GROMACS .gro file of C-alpha atoms in nm:
model
  400
    1MET     CA    1   3.961  -2.393  -0.816
    2GLN     CA    2   3.611  -2.488  -0.698
    3GLU     CA    3   3.426  -2.268  -0.447
    4LYS     CA    4   3.366  -2.428  -0.110
    5SER     CA    5   3.037  -2.507  -0.016
    6PRO     CA    6   2.854  -2.295   0.203
    7GLU     CA    7   2.797  -2.393   0.559
    8PRO     CA    8   2.449  -2.507   0.619
    9LEU     CA    9   2.182  -2.237   0.780
   10GLU     CA   10   2.105  -2.402   1.083
   11LEU     CA   11   1.861  -2.277   1.336
   12SER     CA   12   1.954  -2.108   1.649
   13SER     CA   13   2.018  -2.299   1.956
   14LYS     CA   14   2.031  -1.955   2.204
   15LYS     CA   15   1.690  -1.935   2.203
   16PRO     CA   16   1.355  -1.810   2.064
   17LEU     CA   17   1.311  -1.558   1.834
   18GLU     CA   18   1.079  -1.267   1.993
   19PRO     CA   19   0.758  -1.223   1.862
   20SER     CA   20   0.829  -0.901   1.726
   21GLN     CA   21   1.128  -0.983   1.523
   22LYS     CA   22   0.939  -1.251   1.400
   23LYS     CA   23   0.665  -1.054   1.302
   24ARG     CA   24   0.938  -0.797   1.157
   25ILE     CA   25   1.070  -1.070   0.969
   26ASP     CA   26   0.740  -1.203   0.822
   27SER     CA   27   0.633  -0.860   0.706
   28PHE     CA   28   0.908  -0.809   0.529
   29PHE     CA   29   0.833  -1.096   0.321
   30ILE     CA   30   0.493  -1.004   0.257
   31HIS     CA   31   0.589  -0.651   0.152
   32GLN     CA   32   0.812  -0.783  -0.095
   33CYS     CA   33   0.580  -1.022  -0.255
   34ILE     CA   34   0.313  -0.755  -0.293
   35ILE     CA   35   0.571  -0.500  -0.454
   36ARG     CA   36   0.665  -0.790  -0.723
   37ARG     CA   37   0.280  -0.821  -0.788
   38PHE     CA   38   0.230  -0.435  -0.842
   39LYS     CA   39   0.557  -0.383  -1.078
   40GLY     CA   40   0.475  -0.704  -1.246
   41ASN     CA   41   0.096  -0.633  -1.321
   42TYR     CA   42   0.118  -0.217  -1.324
   43ARG     CA   43   0.494  -0.177  -1.432
   44ALA     CA   44   0.397   0.185  -1.602
   45ASP     CA   45   0.274   0.289  -1.249
   46TYR     CA   46   0.531   0.119  -1.056
   47GLU     CA   47   0.825   0.308  -1.273
   48ALA     CA   48   0.614   0.636  -1.224
   49ILE     CA   49   0.632   0.576  -0.845
   50LEU     CA   50   1.005   0.488  -0.867
   51SER     CA   51   1.066   0.799  -1.081
   52ILE     CA   52   0.994   1.054  -0.803
   53ARG     CA   53   1.182   0.910  -0.566
   54ASN     CA   54   1.461   0.876  -0.830
   55GLU     CA   55   1.409   1.255  -0.880
   56ILE     CA   56   1.443   1.346  -0.514
   57GLU     CA   57   1.726   1.111  -0.443
   58SER     CA   58   1.878   1.297  -0.724
   59ILE     CA   59   1.880   1.604  -0.562
   60LEU     CA   60   1.995   1.527  -0.257
   61CYS     CA   61   2.281   1.314  -0.363
   62LEU     CA   62   2.366   1.612  -0.554
   63SER     CA   63   2.348   1.785  -0.208
   64GLY     CA   64   2.657   1.587  -0.063
   65LEU     CA   65   2.440   1.289   0.092
   66SER     CA   66   2.490   0.879   0.049
   67ALA     CA   67   2.246   0.637  -0.007
   68VAL     CA   68   2.415   0.434   0.284
   69PRO     CA   69   2.559   0.668   0.512
   70LYS     CA   70   2.933   0.557   0.645
   71ASN     CA   71   2.898   0.686   0.964
   72GLU     CA   72   2.652   0.762   1.259
   73PHE     CA   73   2.695   1.127   1.194
   74GLU     CA   74   2.549   1.141   0.822
   75MET     CA   75   2.234   1.124   0.672
   76SER     CA   76   2.087   0.899   0.451
   77SER     CA   77   1.961   1.058   0.081
   78THR     CA   78   1.718   0.677   0.101
   79GLU     CA   79   1.576   0.801   0.434
   80VAL     CA   80   1.530   1.167   0.340
   81ALA     CA   81   1.371   1.069   0.034
   82MET     CA   82   1.125   0.827   0.228
   83ALA     CA   83   1.018   1.101   0.473
   84SER     CA   84   0.949   1.341   0.162
   85MET     CA   85   0.738   1.145  -0.045
   86ASN     CA   86   0.544   1.050   0.300
   87PHE     CA   87   0.507   1.425   0.356
   88PHE     CA   88   0.228   1.450   0.102
   89GLU     CA   89   0.053   1.141   0.200
   90ASN     CA   90  -0.069   1.360   0.464
   91SER     CA   91  -0.372   1.577   0.330
   92ARG     CA   92  -0.318   1.890   0.547
   93ASN     CA   93   0.040   1.901   0.384
   94ARG     CA   94  -0.097   1.819  -0.003
   95ASN     CA   95  -0.299   2.132   0.140
   96LEU     CA   96  -0.012   2.356   0.188
   97LEU     CA   97   0.141   2.238  -0.132
   98ILE     CA   98  -0.120   2.374  -0.322
   99SER     CA   99  -0.240   2.676  -0.131
  100ALA     CA  100  -0.003   2.790   0.117
  101THR     CA  101   0.348   3.009   0.097
  102ALA     CA  102   0.695   2.872  -0.010
  103LYS     CA  103   0.816   2.973   0.301
  104HIS     CA  104   0.502   2.846   0.568
  105THR     CA  105   0.570   2.502   0.349
  106ARG     CA  106   0.908   2.459   0.372
  107ASP     CA  107   0.883   2.514   0.711
  108ARG     CA  108   0.664   2.231   0.766
  109PHE     CA  109   0.834   2.044   0.526
  110TYR     CA  110   1.158   2.065   0.765
  111LYS     CA  111   0.976   2.029   1.054
  112HIS     CA  112   0.814   1.709   0.932
  113LEU     CA  113   1.184   1.568   0.801
  114SER     CA  114   1.327   1.663   1.150
  115GLN     CA  115   1.012   1.432   1.318
  116SER     CA  116   1.092   1.155   1.065
  117ILE     CA  117   1.470   1.102   1.029
  118ASN     CA  118   1.644   0.965   1.337
  119SER     CA  119   1.918   1.197   1.362
  120THR     CA  120   2.077   1.444   1.609
  121SER     CA  121   2.176   1.659   1.286
  122ASP     CA  122   1.995   1.970   1.183
  123ILE     CA  123   1.809   1.857   0.873
  124LYS     CA  124   1.906   2.235   0.735
  125ASP     CA  125   2.306   2.122   0.772
  126PHE     CA  126   2.248   1.883   0.482
  127LEU     CA  127   1.932   2.037   0.253
  128SER     CA  128   1.960   2.394   0.137
  129GLU     CA  129   1.667   2.577   0.111
  130ASP     CA  130   1.679   2.569  -0.261
  131ASN     CA  131   1.695   2.190  -0.225
  132ALA     CA  132   1.415   2.168  -0.008
  133ASN     CA  133   1.203   2.397  -0.268
  134GLU     CA  134   1.333   2.184  -0.571
  135ILE     CA  135   1.183   1.826  -0.360
  136LEU     CA  136   0.883   2.064  -0.303
  137GLU     CA  137   0.786   2.106  -0.656
  138ILE     CA  138   0.839   1.754  -0.757
  139LEU     CA  139   0.575   1.677  -0.472
  140GLN     CA  140   0.325   1.969  -0.580
  141LYS     CA  141   0.342   1.856  -0.958
  142ASN     CA  142   0.226   1.474  -0.867
  143ILE     CA  143  -0.070   1.554  -0.611
  144GLU     CA  144  -0.294   1.474  -0.896
  145PHE     CA  145  -0.091   1.141  -0.975
  146TYR     CA  146  -0.112   1.041  -0.606
  147ASP     CA  147  -0.511   1.101  -0.601
  148ALA     CA  148  -0.487   0.907  -0.897
  149LEU     CA  149  -0.326   0.614  -0.780
  150ILE     CA  150  -0.520   0.621  -0.463
  151TYR     CA  151  -0.848   0.578  -0.642
  152LYS     CA  152  -0.697   0.320  -0.874
  153TYR     CA  153  -0.533   0.101  -0.620
  154ASN     CA  154  -0.647  -0.053  -0.326
  155ILE     CA  155  -0.254  -0.148  -0.227
  156PHE     CA  156  -0.211   0.194  -0.072
  157ASP     CA  157  -0.473   0.161   0.151
  158TYR     CA  158  -0.180  -0.072   0.322
  159PHE     CA  159   0.157   0.038   0.197
  160SER     CA  160   0.276   0.410   0.127
  161LEU     CA  161   0.390   0.557  -0.232
  162PHE     CA  162   0.741   0.473  -0.122
  163SER     CA  163   0.764   0.156   0.003
  164MET     CA  164   0.622   0.004  -0.279
  165THR     CA  165   0.965   0.168  -0.449
  166VAL     CA  166   1.189  -0.062  -0.186
  167TYR     CA  167   1.251  -0.363  -0.424
  168ILE     CA  168   1.546  -0.562  -0.266
  169PRO     CA  169   1.747  -0.779  -0.492
  170PHE     CA  170   1.749  -1.082  -0.328
  171ASP     CA  171   2.052  -1.197  -0.440
  172LYS     CA  172   2.264  -0.925  -0.266
  173PHE     CA  173   1.987  -0.986   0.045
  174TYR     CA  174   2.129  -1.359   0.025
  175THR     CA  175   2.480  -1.301   0.094
  176PHE     CA  176   2.334  -1.001   0.344
  177TYR     CA  177   2.159  -1.251   0.552
  178ARG     CA  178   2.443  -1.524   0.541
  179GLU     CA  179   2.723  -1.286   0.663
  180SER     CA  180   2.462  -1.176   0.974
  181PHE     CA  181   2.368  -1.517   1.027
  182HIS     CA  182   2.767  -1.652   1.083
  183GLY     CA  183   2.828  -1.339   1.271
  184LYS     CA  184   3.077  -1.169   1.005
  185THR     CA  185   2.869  -0.859   1.076
  186GLU     CA  186   2.901  -0.562   1.310
  187LEU     CA  187   2.544  -0.546   1.505
  188TYR     CA  188   2.482  -0.274   1.746
  189TRP     CA  189   2.575  -0.353   2.088
  190LEU     CA  190   2.241  -0.382   2.238
  191PHE     CA  191   2.206  -0.701   2.005
  192GLU     CA  192   2.502  -0.896   2.006
  193ASN     CA  193   2.355  -1.198   2.154
  194VAL     CA  194   2.008  -1.168   1.926
  195THR     CA  195   1.924  -1.507   1.777
  196ARG     CA  196   2.086  -1.607   1.482
  197GLU     CA  197   1.780  -1.553   1.249
  198ALA     CA  198   1.708  -1.189   1.334
  199LYS     CA  199   2.107  -1.065   1.336
  200TRP     CA  200   2.035  -0.893   0.990
  201LEU     CA  201   1.778  -0.652   1.171
  202TYR     CA  202   2.031  -0.508   1.350
  203VAL     CA  203   2.343  -0.483   1.137
  204ASN     CA  204   2.516  -0.194   1.214
  205ASP     CA  205   2.823  -0.238   0.951
  206CYS     CA  206   2.922  -0.569   0.738
  207GLU     CA  207   3.232  -0.680   0.485
  208CYS     CA  208   2.961  -0.694   0.186
  209GLU     CA  209   2.795  -0.373   0.040
  210ILE     CA  210   2.463  -0.299   0.168
  211ASP     CA  211   2.211  -0.188  -0.076
  212SER     CA  212   2.005   0.106  -0.010
  213ASN     CA  213   1.669  -0.098   0.007
  214ILE     CA  214   1.803  -0.318   0.205
  215TYR     CA  215   1.905  -0.001   0.432
  216ILE     CA  216   1.613   0.128   0.449
  217SER     CA  217   1.417  -0.144   0.526
  218ILE     CA  218   1.651  -0.217   0.813
  219ILE     CA  219   1.644   0.147   0.978
  220SER     CA  220   1.281   0.232   0.886
  221ASN     CA  221   1.002  -0.077   0.918
  222CYS     CA  222   0.917   0.058   0.554
  223TYR     CA  223   0.712  -0.268   0.504
  224SER     CA  224   0.502  -0.213   0.797
  225ARG     CA  225   0.139  -0.186   0.654
  226TYR     CA  226  -0.105   0.097   0.663
  227PHE     CA  227  -0.463   0.071   0.784
  228TYR     CA  228  -0.782   0.146   0.616
  229SER     CA  229  -1.124   0.219   0.745
  230SER     CA  230  -1.431   0.417   0.579
  231ASN     CA  231  -1.491   0.598   0.949
  232ILE     CA  232  -1.173   0.539   1.193
  233SER     CA  233  -0.903   0.753   1.196
  234ILE     CA  234  -0.589   0.734   1.400
  235PHE     CA  235  -0.379   1.072   1.481
  236ASP     CA  236  -0.037   1.137   1.550
  237ASP     CA  237  -0.018   1.498   1.704
  238ASP     CA  238   0.338   1.530   1.514
  239ASP     CA  239   0.149   1.551   1.192
  240ASN     CA  240  -0.185   1.720   1.351
  241ASP     CA  241  -0.261   2.003   1.559
  242ILE     CA  242  -0.460   1.828   1.853
  243VAL     CA  243  -0.569   2.063   2.161
  244ILE     CA  244  -0.776   1.936   2.434
  245ASN     CA  245  -0.903   2.132   2.711
  246GLY     CA  246  -0.668   2.421   2.595
  247ASP     CA  247  -0.364   2.224   2.585
  248ARG     CA  248  -0.205   2.143   2.258
  249SER     CA  249  -0.112   1.739   2.278
  250THR     CA  250   0.257   1.622   2.203
  251ASN     CA  251   0.404   1.262   2.194
  252ALA     CA  252   0.102   1.102   2.175
  253LEU     CA  253  -0.140   0.902   1.913
  254TYR     CA  254  -0.509   0.895   1.938
  255LEU     CA  255  -0.774   0.669   1.801
  256LYS     CA  256  -1.101   0.831   1.678
  257VAL     CA  257  -1.399   0.559   1.667
  258PRO     CA  258  -1.766   0.680   1.584
  259THR     CA  259  -2.031   0.603   1.823
  260ASP     CA  260  -2.301   0.711   1.613
  261GLN     CA  261  -2.275   0.408   1.375
  262SER     CA  262  -2.073   0.094   1.335
  263PRO     CA  263  -1.730   0.139   1.352
  264ASN     CA  264  -1.566  -0.052   0.990
  265ASN     CA  265  -1.263  -0.247   1.054
  266ILE     CA  266  -1.214  -0.212   1.412
  267ASP     CA  267  -0.991  -0.513   1.454
  268GLY     CA  268  -0.745  -0.377   1.186
  269ALA     CA  269  -0.784  -0.040   1.364
  270ILE     CA  270  -0.662  -0.196   1.713
  271GLU     CA  271  -0.379  -0.415   1.508
  272TYR     CA  272  -0.290  -0.078   1.359
  273TYR     CA  273  -0.304   0.121   1.637
  274LYS     CA  274  -0.091  -0.129   1.872
  275ASN     CA  275   0.183  -0.138   1.593
  276ALA     CA  276   0.193   0.216   1.583
  277ILE     CA  277   0.251   0.284   1.930
  278VAL     CA  278   0.519   0.022   1.940
  279GLU     CA  279   0.672   0.188   1.610
  280LYS     CA  280   0.659   0.540   1.786
  281LEU     CA  281   0.826   0.366   2.103
  282ILE     CA  282   1.103   0.196   1.931
  283ASN     CA  283   1.428   0.436   1.888
  284SER     CA  284   1.701   0.412   1.592
  285PHE     CA  285   1.865   0.097   1.752
  286GLY     CA  286   1.538  -0.117   1.724
  287CYS     CA  287   1.450  -0.146   2.104
  288MET     CA  288   1.180   0.004   2.307
  289SER     CA  289   1.344   0.284   2.531
  290ASN     CA  290   1.083   0.448   2.644
  291THR     CA  291   0.946   0.168   2.827
  292GLN     CA  292   1.065   0.108   3.190
  293ASP     CA  293   0.950  -0.246   3.277
  294ASP     CA  294   0.812  -0.554   3.132
  295GLY     CA  295   0.472  -0.523   3.187
  296PHE     CA  296   0.383  -0.318   2.890
  297GLU     CA  297   0.548  -0.592   2.667
  298ASN     CA  298   0.368  -0.854   2.836
  299SER     CA  299   0.025  -0.691   2.850
  300LYS     CA  300  -0.330  -0.841   2.669
  301PHE     CA  301  -0.263  -0.526   2.463
  302MET     CA  302   0.071  -0.591   2.340
  303ARG     CA  303  -0.080  -0.956   2.260
  304LEU     CA  304  -0.410  -0.861   2.115
  305CYS     CA  305  -0.479  -0.908   1.718
  306ASN     CA  306  -0.150  -1.108   1.687
  307LYS     CA  307  -0.187  -1.278   1.395
  308GLU     CA  308   0.032  -1.654   1.309
  309ALA     CA  309   0.271  -1.538   1.040
  310PHE     CA  310   0.176  -1.613   0.711
  311PHE     CA  311   0.560  -1.707   0.604
  312VAL     CA  312   0.756  -1.722   0.888
  313THR     CA  313   0.578  -2.063   1.046
  314GLN     CA  314   0.932  -2.241   1.087
  315TRP     CA  315   1.258  -2.029   1.106
  316ASN     CA  316   1.399  -2.258   0.784
  317CYS     CA  317   1.145  -2.077   0.620
  318ILE     CA  318   1.379  -1.784   0.614
  319ASP     CA  319   1.597  -1.920   0.359
  320LYS     CA  320   1.312  -2.096   0.156
  321ASN     CA  321   1.146  -1.720   0.078
  322ILE     CA  322   1.438  -1.579  -0.012
  323LEU     CA  323   1.559  -1.835  -0.270
  324GLY     CA  324   1.222  -1.823  -0.374
  325LEU     CA  325   1.229  -1.465  -0.433
  326TRP     CA  326   1.567  -1.468  -0.585
  327CYS     CA  327   1.463  -1.718  -0.854
  328TRP     CA  328   1.128  -1.486  -0.924
  329ASP     CA  329   1.390  -1.215  -0.990
  330LEU     CA  330   1.628  -1.378  -1.236
  331MET     CA  331   1.350  -1.498  -1.458
  332LYS     CA  332   1.118  -1.205  -1.441
  333ASN     CA  333   1.368  -0.912  -1.445
  334ASP     CA  334   1.672  -1.066  -1.606
  335GLY     CA  335   1.493  -1.317  -1.841
  336ASN     CA  336   1.629  -1.648  -1.740
  337THR     CA  337   1.431  -1.937  -1.770
  338LYS     CA  338   1.294  -2.157  -1.479
  339GLU     CA  339   1.559  -2.413  -1.517
  340SER     CA  340   1.855  -2.151  -1.626
  341ALA     CA  341   1.753  -1.923  -1.274
  342VAL     CA  342   1.715  -2.270  -1.010
  343GLY     CA  343   2.023  -2.387  -1.194
  344LYS     CA  344   2.229  -2.048  -1.131
  345ILE     CA  345   2.119  -2.052  -0.763
  346SER     CA  346   2.193  -2.405  -0.685
  347GLU     CA  347   2.525  -2.330  -0.842
  348ARG     CA  348   2.601  -2.053  -0.583
  349THR     CA  349   2.414  -2.196  -0.274
  350TYR     CA  350   2.419  -2.571  -0.298
  351LYS     CA  351   2.071  -2.681  -0.294
  352PRO     CA  352   1.933  -2.936  -0.448
  353GLU     CA  353   1.752  -2.787  -0.771
  354SER     CA  354   1.430  -2.929  -0.694
  355SER     CA  355   1.412  -2.785  -0.354
  356ILE     CA  356   1.430  -2.404  -0.536
  357LYS     CA  357   1.220  -2.519  -0.793
  358ASN     CA  358   0.925  -2.583  -0.531
  359TYR     CA  359   1.037  -2.260  -0.326
  360TYR     CA  360   0.987  -2.058  -0.662
  361ASP     CA  361   0.659  -2.248  -0.716
  362ASN     CA  362   0.513  -2.117  -0.358
  363ILE     CA  363   0.638  -1.810  -0.408
  364THR     CA  364   0.473  -1.770  -0.776
  365ARG     CA  365   0.154  -1.899  -0.647
  366ILE     CA  366   0.139  -1.624  -0.367
  367ILE     CA  367   0.205  -1.330  -0.586
  368SER     CA  368   0.017  -1.438  -0.879
  369PHE     CA  369  -0.272  -1.539  -0.616
  370ASN     CA  370  -0.310  -1.856  -0.733
  371LYS     CA  371  -0.542  -2.030  -0.473
  372LYS     CA  372  -0.547  -2.345  -0.370
  373GLU     CA  373  -0.846  -2.485  -0.191
  374ASN     CA  374  -0.927  -2.383   0.197
  375GLU     CA  375  -0.567  -2.217   0.218
  376GLU     CA  376  -0.542  -1.861   0.344
  377THR     CA  377  -0.399  -1.623   0.088
  378LEU     CA  378  -0.188  -1.294   0.124
  379ASP     CA  379  -0.438  -1.080   0.046
  380LYS     CA  380  -0.673  -1.234   0.341
  381PHE     CA  381  -0.384  -1.218   0.581
  382VAL     CA  382  -0.325  -0.851   0.482
  383THR     CA  383  -0.634  -0.722   0.431
  384GLY     CA  384  -0.849  -0.922   0.647
  385SER     CA  385  -1.141  -0.969   0.365
  386ASP     CA  386  -1.204  -1.246   0.160
  387LYS     CA  387  -1.319  -1.007  -0.059
  388ILE     CA  388  -1.041  -0.764  -0.176
  389ILE     CA  389  -0.747  -0.861  -0.418
  390LEU     CA  390  -0.448  -0.639  -0.381
  391GLY     CA  391  -0.433  -0.462  -0.689
  392LEU     CA  392  -0.713  -0.276  -0.874
  393ARG     CA  393  -0.956  -0.120  -0.656
  394ASP     CA  394  -1.287  -0.268  -0.687
  395THR     CA  395  -1.520   0.015  -0.611
  396SER     CA  396  -1.847  -0.260  -0.637
  397VAL     CA  397  -1.688  -0.379  -0.330
  398SER     CA  398  -1.670  -0.220  -0.006
  399SER     CA  399  -1.345  -0.210   0.161
  400ALA     CA  400  -1.502  -0.312   0.512
   0.00000   0.00000   0.00000
């Protein structure tokens, strides 16, 4: 019996997508393109980073954690692995791994995990001291590798090591997106009436099996980019001991700007600072529960440095990018020819082959950096510079 043609993904008529939702979706696609460029061009280092994640996750799975938890009281091995890898991206923590006692480092590690993971459970109930020590040994042995990566690639000025392992399989994402779009998934109750194009951001449960990388993207914003400046710093008092006039700071972010020299990348600093504040205010249900009125949401600060979207210029762009990235995966990962990949997607989605080819060509041009005249590239959109191409670091060019 012939498979029934899928219903077309019509645009929502309920209400416009909120700007923050639109930004998240756009950042999601940007992140996936950068991962594919990194994996395609520097596969050995990509595989090495992935092996660190896999080593950590194997320990967590043996301790009883699942990649995608089945209920709200479980912890995710994927989320704990992300928090674990993020631990040694802080210079203070790397120093602890090298010089501090095992107990002191482990205590700090537990505190970091508790602050990083949205759970009412005690991390020690899921991760024994022996397991924690094993993970810390993995991090410790990879400190030199981390330093080498940071020196070699400018990508890690903008994205974390863990985030570059979050490779979404877009054949699975297409199914997941369609189910959420057509109301076949269970959403957190606060977002039952959200615009259909954004429903996948708030899925609590669904009929299809959720890939662990899709899951971690939804709950963590791991596609959010870093910020780089040679002399501007942003401090979180979760990770830094900040004392002002004798009082220790708690639950605050600080922007440090030099006044004895020209601040480098000040626009990027303000944008990152704003996004960091928003991320801190967003709870596990995806809303800013700590804000009490609309004044903050509508402030000039929240509108400051908001760029137009790179991918999601119109809402039907979401479907186009999913299919373009799916075609990329079939060709680059599974060895299909362009014709074969396009045919497989067309057969499953009932989309015209000519359209799918155009989607793939557009994604390829963006990932491969085939710039058209007077076109803003993905690289400039992310870095704010005409000189920086995301990949190997050009030490002869300033990161300004």
